[in-house]
Short mmCIF file of C-alpha atoms in Angstrom, two decimals:
data_model
loop_
_atom_site.label_atom_id
_atom_site.label_comp_id
_atom_site.label_asym_id
_atom_site.label_seq_id
_atom_site.Cartn_x
_atom_site.Cartn_y
_atom_site.Cartn_z
CA THR A 1 96.80 118.04 129.16
CA LYS A 2 94.65 118.39 132.27
CA ASN A 3 91.94 121.07 132.49
CA PRO A 4 93.12 123.51 129.81
CA GLU A 5 91.46 126.90 129.57
CA ASN A 6 92.61 128.29 126.25
CA LEU A 7 94.22 126.90 123.13
CA SER A 8 96.31 128.62 120.52
CA ILE A 9 97.35 126.96 117.28
CA ALA A 10 99.73 128.44 114.76
CA PRO A 11 100.81 126.60 111.59
CA SER A 12 104.15 128.02 110.49
CA PHE A 13 106.91 127.44 107.93
CA PRO A 14 109.99 125.50 109.00
CA ARG A 15 113.45 126.92 108.52
CA ALA A 16 114.67 127.12 104.94
CA VAL A 17 116.59 124.03 103.92
CA PRO A 18 120.07 125.05 102.73
CA THR A 19 119.73 123.70 99.18
CA GLU A 20 120.27 126.19 96.38
CA GLU A 21 121.47 128.43 99.21
CA LEU A 22 121.52 131.81 97.48
CA ASN A 23 118.05 131.34 96.00
CA SER A 24 116.35 129.84 99.07
CA LYS A 25 117.83 132.17 101.69
CA ASN A 26 117.02 135.30 99.69
CA LEU A 27 113.48 134.22 98.86
CA SER A 28 112.76 133.56 102.55
CA SER A 29 113.68 137.16 103.42
CA PRO A 30 110.80 139.54 104.39
CA VAL A 31 112.20 142.08 101.94
CA PHE A 32 110.51 140.17 99.11
CA ILE A 33 107.09 140.06 100.81
CA CYS A 34 104.44 142.77 100.30
CA ILE A 35 103.61 144.40 103.64
CA ARG A 36 99.94 144.81 102.73
CA CYS A 37 98.90 141.51 101.12
CA SER A 38 101.72 139.23 102.40
CA ASN A 39 102.24 137.87 98.88
CA PHE A 40 105.60 137.47 97.19
CA GLU A 41 106.53 140.52 95.11
CA SER A 42 107.25 139.11 91.68
CA ASP A 43 106.35 141.99 89.33
CA SER A 44 107.85 145.21 90.64
CA PHE A 45 109.12 146.61 93.93
CA LYS A 46 107.94 149.86 95.55
CA LEU A 47 109.38 151.26 98.75
CA VAL A 48 106.52 153.21 100.37
CA ALA A 49 107.34 155.91 102.91
CA GLY A 50 106.65 154.81 106.48
CA ILE A 51 105.48 151.33 105.39
CA GLY A 52 108.08 149.32 103.51
CA ASN A 53 108.00 147.13 100.40
CA VAL A 54 104.61 147.08 98.68
CA CYS A 55 103.69 145.21 95.51
CA ASP A 56 102.45 147.05 92.43
CA ILE A 57 98.84 145.87 92.87
CA CYS A 58 98.52 147.09 96.47
CA ASN A 59 100.29 150.37 95.75
CA SER A 60 97.93 151.26 92.90
CA SER A 61 94.99 151.22 95.30
CA TYR A 62 96.59 153.85 97.58
CA ASP A 63 97.11 156.91 95.38
CA ARG A 64 98.36 159.11 98.23
CA ASP A 65 101.32 156.93 99.09
CA ILE A 66 104.75 158.37 98.39
CA PHE A 67 107.06 155.74 97.01
CA ILE A 68 110.26 155.09 95.09
CA ASN A 69 111.19 152.08 92.99
CA ASN A 70 113.22 149.65 95.09
CA GLU A 71 115.84 149.02 92.41
CA VAL A 72 118.23 147.21 94.79
CA VAL A 73 115.70 144.42 95.40
CA GLY A 74 114.86 144.37 91.69
CA THR A 75 118.54 143.92 90.80
CA MET A 76 118.89 141.10 93.33
CA CYS A 77 115.91 139.31 91.81
CA GLN A 78 117.50 139.22 88.37
CA SER A 79 119.94 136.61 89.68
CA LEU A 80 117.21 134.46 91.25
CA SER A 81 114.64 131.95 90.09
CA LEU A 82 111.43 133.37 91.51
CA PRO A 83 108.20 131.53 92.35
CA CYS A 84 105.23 132.34 90.13
CA GLN A 85 102.87 134.92 91.61
CA ASN A 86 100.22 132.19 91.33
CA ALA A 87 102.19 129.80 93.57
CA THR A 88 99.46 129.76 96.22
CA ARG A 89 97.02 128.63 93.51
CA GLY A 90 99.17 125.62 92.61
CA CYS A 91 101.81 126.79 90.14
CA LYS A 92 105.19 125.23 90.98
CA GLU A 93 107.21 126.99 88.28
CA LYS A 94 110.35 128.93 89.16
CA ILE A 95 110.93 131.74 86.65
CA ASN A 96 113.78 134.08 85.87
CA TYR A 97 112.86 137.62 86.94
CA LEU A 98 112.92 138.98 83.38
CA ASP A 99 110.64 136.16 82.15
CA ILE A 100 107.90 136.79 84.73
CA PRO A 101 105.60 138.92 82.48
CA LYS A 102 105.68 136.28 79.73
CA HIS A 103 104.95 133.40 82.12
CA SER A 104 102.22 135.33 83.99
CA SER A 105 100.30 135.92 80.76
CA VAL A 106 100.05 132.18 80.01
CA CYS A 107 100.17 130.60 83.50
CA MET A 108 97.29 128.15 83.78
CA TYR A 109 96.88 129.10 87.45
CA ARG A 110 96.33 132.81 86.82
CA ASN A 111 93.03 134.46 87.70
CA TYR A 112 90.44 133.21 85.22
CA LEU A 113 86.84 134.30 84.62
CA CYS A 114 84.09 131.80 83.90
CA PRO A 115 83.75 131.70 80.08
CA LEU A 116 79.95 131.60 80.46
CA ASN A 117 79.83 134.87 82.41
CA LEU A 118 78.52 136.78 79.37
CA VAL A 119 75.71 134.28 78.84
CA GLU A 120 74.59 133.27 82.32
CA GLY A 121 75.99 136.19 84.33
CA CYS A 122 78.31 133.94 86.34
CA ILE A 123 80.75 135.88 88.54
CA TRP A 124 83.02 132.92 89.35
CA ASN A 125 86.76 133.40 88.91
CA SER A 126 89.63 131.13 89.87
CA ASN A 127 92.22 129.30 87.76
CA LEU A 128 92.07 127.19 84.61
CA PRO A 129 92.47 123.75 86.28
CA SER A 130 89.41 124.36 88.48
CA LEU A 131 87.26 125.63 85.57
CA LEU A 132 85.86 122.23 84.62
CA ASN A 133 84.83 121.37 88.17
CA HIS A 134 83.01 124.72 88.39
CA CYS A 135 81.20 124.26 85.06
CA LEU A 136 80.10 120.70 85.91
CA SER A 137 78.70 121.79 89.27
CA THR A 138 77.20 125.15 88.23
CA HIS A 139 76.58 124.95 84.46
CA SER A 140 75.97 121.22 83.95
CA ASN A 141 73.28 121.88 81.31
CA SER A 142 75.77 123.94 79.32
CA THR A 143 78.65 121.45 79.54
CA ILE A 144 79.18 118.55 77.11
CA HIS A 145 81.72 115.76 77.54
CA GLY A 146 83.24 114.49 74.30
CA TYR A 147 84.45 110.98 73.60
CA ASP A 148 87.69 110.84 71.63
CA ASN A 149 87.23 114.60 70.96
CA CYS A 150 83.82 114.06 69.33
CA TYR A 151 80.70 115.85 70.60
CA LYS A 152 76.97 115.58 69.90
CA LEU A 153 74.73 118.64 69.84
CA ASP A 154 70.97 118.83 69.13
CA ILE A 155 69.92 121.93 67.17
CA ASN A 156 66.40 123.19 66.47
CA ILE A 157 66.45 124.32 62.83
CA SER A 158 62.80 125.41 62.71
CA ILE A 159 63.25 128.66 64.68
CA THR A 160 65.90 131.33 65.17
CA ASN A 161 67.97 130.42 68.23
CA ASP A 162 71.43 130.53 69.78
CA ILE A 163 73.23 127.65 71.50
CA ILE A 164 76.31 128.25 73.65
CA LYS A 165 78.01 125.26 75.30
CA LEU A 166 81.31 124.35 76.91
CA LEU A 167 82.95 121.27 75.36
CA TYR A 168 85.61 119.21 77.13
CA SER A 169 87.57 116.05 76.41
CA GLY A 170 90.73 115.17 78.31
CA SER A 171 92.65 118.39 78.94
CA ASN A 172 91.12 120.30 76.00
CA LYS A 173 88.22 122.69 76.52
CA PHE A 174 86.26 124.77 74.00
CA ILE A 175 83.29 127.14 73.79
CA ILE A 176 80.94 126.50 70.87
CA HIS A 177 78.43 129.09 69.68
CA VAL A 178 75.81 127.91 67.19
CA LYS A 179 73.37 130.30 65.51
CA CYS A 180 70.33 129.17 63.56
CA ASP A 181 69.12 132.27 61.69
CA MET A 182 65.79 131.94 59.88
CA GLU A 183 66.15 135.42 58.37
CA THR A 184 69.47 134.87 56.60
CA LEU A 185 68.89 131.08 56.28
CA LYS A 186 72.31 130.31 57.74
CA LEU A 187 73.39 127.73 60.31
CA GLY A 188 76.63 129.10 61.76
CA PHE A 189 79.31 127.59 64.03
CA ILE A 190 82.05 129.39 65.98
CA ILE A 191 84.44 127.49 68.28
CA TYR A 192 86.76 129.17 70.79
CA TYR A 193 89.69 127.36 72.40
CA ILE A 194 89.85 127.84 76.18
CA GLY A 195 93.45 128.66 77.03
CA ASP A 196 96.37 130.19 75.16
CA ASP A 197 97.86 127.45 72.97
CA ARG A 198 95.12 127.25 70.32
CA GLU A 199 97.33 126.91 67.22
CA GLY A 200 96.66 123.97 64.91
CA PHE A 201 93.19 122.88 66.10
CA SER A 202 90.50 122.18 63.49
CA ALA A 203 86.85 121.14 63.67
CA ILE A 204 84.67 118.95 61.46
CA VAL A 205 80.92 119.52 61.54
CA GLU A 206 78.42 117.08 60.06
CA LEU A 207 74.77 116.19 60.52
CA GLU A 208 74.27 112.72 61.98
CA GLY A 209 73.04 110.36 59.27
CA HIS A 210 73.63 112.93 56.50
CA VAL A 211 77.30 112.84 55.53
CA ALA A 212 76.58 115.03 52.50
CA ILE A 213 76.25 118.02 54.84
CA ARG A 214 79.76 118.25 56.23
CA GLY A 215 82.44 120.91 56.62
CA ARG A 216 85.86 121.51 58.12
CA PHE A 217 87.31 124.74 59.52
CA LYS A 218 90.24 125.92 61.65
CA ILE A 219 89.80 127.05 65.25
CA ASN A 220 91.55 130.43 65.25
CA LEU A 221 89.82 132.08 68.22
CA SER A 222 90.48 131.86 71.97
CA ASP A 223 87.97 132.33 74.77
CA LYS A 224 89.33 135.87 75.31
CA GLU A 225 87.67 136.79 72.01
CA PHE A 226 84.32 135.25 72.94
CA THR A 227 81.34 137.62 72.69
CA LYS A 228 77.65 137.03 73.30
CA ASP A 229 76.78 138.49 69.88
CA PHE A 230 77.20 136.08 66.99
CA ASN A 231 79.66 137.32 64.36
CA THR A 232 78.74 135.76 61.00
CA ASP A 233 82.07 136.80 59.46
CA ARG A 234 83.93 134.66 62.02
CA ALA A 235 81.64 131.67 61.64
CA PHE A 236 81.63 128.53 59.54
CA ASN A 237 78.22 128.76 57.83
CA ILE A 238 76.00 126.06 56.31
CA ASP A 239 73.05 126.71 54.00
CA LEU A 240 70.05 126.33 56.33
CA ALA A 241 67.57 125.92 53.47
CA LEU A 242 69.56 122.94 52.20
CA VAL A 243 69.65 121.40 55.68
CA GLN A 244 65.87 121.77 56.11
CA GLN A 245 65.26 120.28 52.68
CA ILE A 246 67.42 117.20 53.33
CA VAL A 247 66.60 116.54 57.00
CA GLN A 248 62.88 117.44 57.06
CA ILE A 249 62.68 117.31 60.89
CA PRO A 250 62.76 120.26 63.31
CA VAL A 251 65.64 119.03 65.51
CA VAL A 252 68.86 117.62 64.08
CA THR A 253 71.82 116.00 65.84
CA THR A 254 75.13 117.56 64.87
CA LEU A 255 78.47 115.82 65.29
CA ILE A 256 81.43 118.07 66.07
CA SER A 257 84.87 116.44 65.86
CA ILE A 258 87.93 118.34 67.07
CA GLU A 259 91.20 117.50 65.31
CA ILE A 260 94.18 117.77 67.68
CA PRO A 261 97.50 118.90 66.10
CA GLU A 262 100.28 116.33 66.22
CA ASP A 263 102.55 118.39 68.49
CA LYS A 264 99.77 118.55 71.13
CA LYS A 265 98.93 114.85 71.13
CA GLN A 266 100.66 114.14 74.41
CA GLY A 267 101.11 110.43 74.84
CA LYS A 268 99.23 109.66 71.62
CA LEU A 269 101.88 107.11 70.77
CA ASN A 270 100.79 105.18 73.88
CA GLU A 271 97.03 105.27 73.30
CA LYS A 272 96.92 102.00 71.37
CA LEU A 273 99.02 100.27 74.01
CA LEU A 274 97.09 101.80 76.90
CA LYS A 275 93.85 100.04 75.92
CA PHE A 276 95.54 96.74 76.85
CA PHE A 277 96.17 98.10 80.35
CA LYS A 278 92.51 98.73 81.22
CA CYS A 279 91.32 96.66 84.19
CA PRO A 280 87.91 95.08 83.32
CA GLY A 281 86.87 95.38 86.97
CA CYS A 282 87.37 99.12 87.60
CA THR A 283 88.46 100.40 84.11
CA ASN A 284 91.53 102.05 85.71
CA PHE A 285 94.96 101.41 84.25
CA LEU A 286 96.69 98.20 85.28
CA LYS A 287 99.90 98.66 87.22
CA PRO A 288 102.12 96.01 88.84
CA PRO A 289 101.28 93.69 90.47
CA ILE A 290 98.95 92.52 87.67
CA TYR A 291 97.03 89.28 88.27
CA GLN A 292 95.19 87.06 85.79
CA CYS A 293 92.46 84.43 85.90
CA LEU A 294 92.63 80.94 84.37
CA HIS A 295 91.40 82.33 81.01
CA GLY A 296 94.04 85.06 80.97
CA HIS A 297 91.90 88.11 81.92
CA SER A 298 94.11 90.58 83.79
CA PHE A 299 93.14 92.48 86.95
CA CYS A 300 94.60 95.05 89.28
CA LYS A 301 95.42 94.25 92.89
CA ARG A 302 92.37 96.13 94.21
CA CYS A 303 89.86 94.29 92.01
CA LYS A 304 91.41 90.93 92.91
CA LYS A 305 90.47 91.56 96.53
CA LYS A 306 87.19 93.33 95.83
CA HIS A 307 85.62 90.57 93.71
CA SER A 308 86.49 87.72 96.08
CA LYS A 309 89.11 86.37 93.69
CA LEU A 310 86.50 85.73 90.96
CA CYS A 311 86.95 87.08 87.43
CA VAL A 312 84.17 89.53 86.56
CA VAL A 313 84.43 88.48 82.89
CA CYS A 314 84.34 84.65 83.01
CA LYS A 315 83.70 83.99 86.76
CA LEU A 316 86.73 81.70 87.03
CA ASP A 317 89.12 81.94 89.96
CA ILE A 318 91.78 84.62 90.07
CA GLU A 319 94.75 82.93 91.64
CA ASN A 320 98.09 84.46 92.53
CA THR A 321 99.24 84.03 88.94
CA ARG A 322 100.95 87.19 87.75
CA ASN A 323 100.93 88.54 84.22
CA TYR A 324 104.67 89.21 84.09
CA ILE A 325 104.65 90.02 80.36
CA LEU A 326 102.15 92.85 80.88
CA GLU A 327 104.06 94.03 83.94
CA GLU A 328 107.24 94.20 81.88
CA LEU A 329 105.48 96.07 79.07
CA SER A 330 104.15 98.61 81.57
CA THR A 331 107.71 99.86 82.13
CA LEU A 332 107.82 100.93 78.47
CA VAL A 333 104.54 102.87 78.53
CA HIS A 334 103.87 106.44 79.68
CA PHE A 335 100.62 106.67 81.66
CA PRO A 336 98.35 109.73 81.92
CA CYS A 337 97.43 111.01 85.36
CA CYS A 338 94.23 109.39 86.63
CA TYR A 339 92.85 112.92 87.15
CA ARG A 340 93.14 113.96 83.50
CA ASN A 341 89.36 114.38 83.26
CA HIS A 342 89.77 117.12 85.86
CA GLY A 343 92.31 118.89 83.67
CA CYS A 344 95.67 117.36 84.61
CA GLN A 345 97.90 117.03 81.54
CA THR A 346 100.73 115.09 83.22
CA ILE A 347 102.00 111.96 81.45
CA LEU A 348 104.79 109.99 83.14
CA PRO A 349 106.48 106.57 83.19
CA ILE A 350 104.98 104.02 85.56
CA SER A 351 107.89 104.51 87.95
CA GLU A 352 106.85 108.16 88.48
CA ILE A 353 103.09 108.37 87.88
CA ASP A 354 102.03 106.97 91.29
CA LYS A 355 104.00 109.62 93.18
CA HIS A 356 102.52 112.35 91.00
CA GLU A 357 98.95 111.10 91.48
CA SER A 358 99.37 111.06 95.26
CA GLU A 359 100.33 114.75 95.13
CA CYS A 360 98.27 115.89 92.12
CA SER A 361 96.50 119.16 92.91
CA LEU A 362 93.56 118.10 90.71
CA GLN A 363 92.60 115.04 92.76
CA LEU A 364 89.30 115.13 94.64
CA TYR A 365 89.29 116.25 98.26
CA GLU A 366 86.49 115.89 100.77
CA CYS A 367 85.37 119.03 102.56
CA PRO A 368 86.61 118.77 106.17
CA LEU A 369 83.25 120.08 107.40
CA CYS A 370 80.75 118.13 105.22
CA ASN A 371 80.53 115.37 102.60
CA TRP A 372 81.09 117.64 99.58
CA LYS A 373 83.96 116.68 97.23
CA GLY A 374 85.87 118.69 94.67
CA ILE A 375 89.33 119.48 93.35
CA TYR A 376 91.77 121.32 95.60
CA PHE A 377 91.20 124.77 94.12
CA ALA A 378 87.42 124.45 94.52
CA VAL A 379 87.59 123.51 98.22
CA MET A 380 88.42 127.06 99.32
CA TYR A 381 85.54 128.49 97.27
CA HIS A 382 83.19 125.86 98.75
CA LEU A 383 84.28 126.70 102.31
CA GLN A 384 83.83 130.42 101.72
CA THR A 385 80.33 129.99 100.31
CA SER A 386 78.98 127.08 102.39
CA HIS A 387 80.86 127.36 105.70
CA LYS A 388 81.75 131.03 105.98
CA ASP A 389 81.05 131.04 109.74
CA ASP A 390 83.56 128.22 110.30
CA ILE A 391 86.59 129.67 108.53
CA ILE A 392 89.29 131.93 109.95
CA ILE A 393 91.78 133.86 107.83
CA SER A 394 94.73 133.76 110.19
CA ASN A 395 97.58 131.51 111.30
CA PHE A 396 96.40 131.76 114.93
CA HIS A 397 93.23 130.49 116.61
CA LYS A 398 92.22 130.79 120.26
CA VAL A 399 89.46 128.64 121.72
CA CYS A 400 87.84 128.37 125.11
CA CYS A 401 87.69 124.80 126.35
CA SER A 402 85.21 125.18 129.16
CA LYS A 403 82.41 123.38 127.31
CA ASP A 404 82.18 119.68 126.65
CA GLU A 405 81.77 119.80 122.89
CA THR A 406 83.55 118.75 119.72
CA ASN A 407 84.36 121.43 117.18
CA ALA A 408 86.10 121.88 113.83
CA VAL A 409 87.24 125.08 112.13
CA CYS A 410 89.27 125.85 109.02
CA LEU A 411 92.21 128.24 108.97
CA PHE A 412 93.47 129.97 105.82
CA ALA A 413 97.15 130.74 106.35
CA HIS A 414 100.29 130.96 104.20
CA GLY A 415 98.16 130.34 101.09
CA HIS A 416 96.97 126.95 102.38
CA MET A 417 93.99 125.48 104.24
CA PHE A 418 94.16 123.78 107.64
CA CYS A 419 91.41 121.94 109.48
CA ILE A 420 91.53 121.99 113.29
CA ASN A 421 89.53 119.45 115.26
CA TYR A 422 89.41 119.66 119.05
CA TYR A 423 87.72 117.39 121.56
CA PRO A 424 87.52 118.73 125.15
CA ASP A 425 85.97 116.85 128.05
CA ASN A 426 85.97 117.20 131.81
CA ILE A 427 89.48 115.90 132.42
CA SER A 428 91.42 116.20 129.15
CA PHE A 429 91.73 117.92 125.80
CA SER A 430 92.59 116.46 122.38
CA CYS A 431 93.47 118.37 119.24
CA ALA A 432 94.42 117.52 115.65
CA VAL A 433 95.60 119.81 112.84
CA GLN A 434 95.32 118.60 109.27
CA LEU A 435 96.47 120.21 106.03
CA VAL A 436 93.77 120.20 103.35
CA GLY A 437 95.66 119.56 100.13
CA PRO A 438 98.35 117.42 98.51
CA LYS A 439 100.20 115.22 101.02
CA GLY A 440 103.58 116.59 99.98
CA TYR A 441 102.67 120.06 101.26
CA ALA A 442 102.15 118.87 104.85
CA LYS A 443 105.88 118.56 105.60
CA MET A 444 106.30 122.28 104.86
CA PHE A 445 104.50 123.23 108.09
CA LYS A 446 104.53 122.77 111.82
CA TYR A 447 102.11 123.97 114.49
CA GLU A 448 102.14 124.93 118.16
CA ILE A 449 99.60 124.27 120.90
CA GLY A 450 99.69 126.54 123.92
CA LEU A 451 97.79 126.98 127.17
CA ILE A 452 97.05 130.57 128.19
CA ASP A 453 96.01 131.75 131.64
CA GLN A 454 92.77 133.75 131.26
CA ARG A 455 93.73 135.96 134.19
CA ASN A 456 97.16 136.76 132.74
CA GLU A 457 97.75 136.19 129.02
CA ASN A 458 101.48 136.62 129.50
CA ARG A 459 101.48 133.26 131.28
CA LYS A 460 101.62 130.71 128.49
CA LEU A 461 102.63 127.07 128.34
CA THR A 462 103.63 125.95 124.80
#
C-alpha cells in the first residue's frame, strides 16, 4: 500500500462452524460471556441491573450491585458441554454443566501457587504444566531431576538443618522436606505429591553405601498440606545417632526412590521396547523412515543428514538401507510425547504422536521480542515481566507510519498472544501478524488491516 498514515489490526474469531450445532451456536452467544472480564461464565450466572450477565467472581467484587440469578441461562447450560473455565490456559476439556465444580477442583490448568512460596517467598502463580519451567528458571538450586524416579540428596548430619527441594521425573513432581534434628537425634523425611492423584505412591530412603540404613513409607500427603514447619508425627524418622555411628562423616548422600503404582505407570509396558527406538545420534525416539549403517546401527532421518551419512557409532557409511523390521515394530508401540520432561503426560501410537507434538502446549516457544525460550504458558509471564512496554491488552492496535523504522509489539486478545511486525519505508508498508502458540490455534483467527485518514477517522480503507 502506498504512503499509509495509520494502521489498525484486529485479530478476531471466525464464524462458528456448524458442527454440533446446538452446542457451538449457543456457546458463541454473548449471553454466556461475562460483561466485566469477557471470560466464559461456567460456574454461575448473575444478571446485574443495568449491566447484564456477570460471572460470580466479578460480581463478588462489587457488593453494591443488585442482581438476580439468571436461571434461564443456567438451565440452558445443563444441556450443553461447556469449555473449562481454564480454557485460555490450555485446558481443552468439555464438561457437563453439573460436573464443572468437580473438574475445576482437579483441572491441571487451574490457578496454581508455587509450592516453594512458603520457603522462598515466591509469588508466582500459573498452572501445573508450567510449574516445572518456573522452578528450573527461578529455583534451580531447589530443584532435583530424578533418573528412573530415583533422586540423590546430600544431607549434613552434624548440625540441625532443614532441606526443602522439588523433585521431578517425567510427569511426576514432589516436594521433599528433610529435617536433621540434633536435639531429638532424628533424621526425618516428609514427601508431598504435587497434584491431586497421589494415591498409591511410596518412597524408599537409604544411605548410599549403607544398605543397612533403609526404610519404606507411603506418600499420603499432597502439596496443599505442605507447611514450612516440620511435623515429626507425619515424617518417616531414622535414628540419627545410629546414622552418625555407622557413617562417621558429616555429609551423607541419601537415595530416595519413588515407587509408582501400577495404575499410574502410563506406557510402562512399552518402556523395554522403547529403549530399542533410541537414536544414537540425537537420543530421540526413532520414527519411520529409519535408516541403518552397514553394521546395523539405526538412525533417524535427521541424523542421517546431519552426520554426513557416517555412523556416529562405527563411522561406517549410512546408505539408504531402511530398517523395515524396526519400522514395522514402531506401529505396535505407544510413544510418549517428546515434551514429557516439561510435564506432558500424553502417550499415543506413532500414527498420532507427531500431530500431537506439533500442537503440544508444552513445547518450547521463542519469545517474539528476544531470544528467551520457554513453554507456552510461561511466554505470557515473560512478556509481562521483561517486555511490559511492548505489550498491548487489546484486539486493536493503531500505529503511525510516518517514521522509517521497524517495530514489533505483542497483543493479548481472546486469551491468546499475537506478535505484530511492521516495516514502513518511504514508499510502502509491510505487516505480518503471527500467533504465538500451537500451530493448530492459528486457524481460529483472522485479522484486518485498515488505513485511517488522520484528518477524518471516519474515512477508513480496510
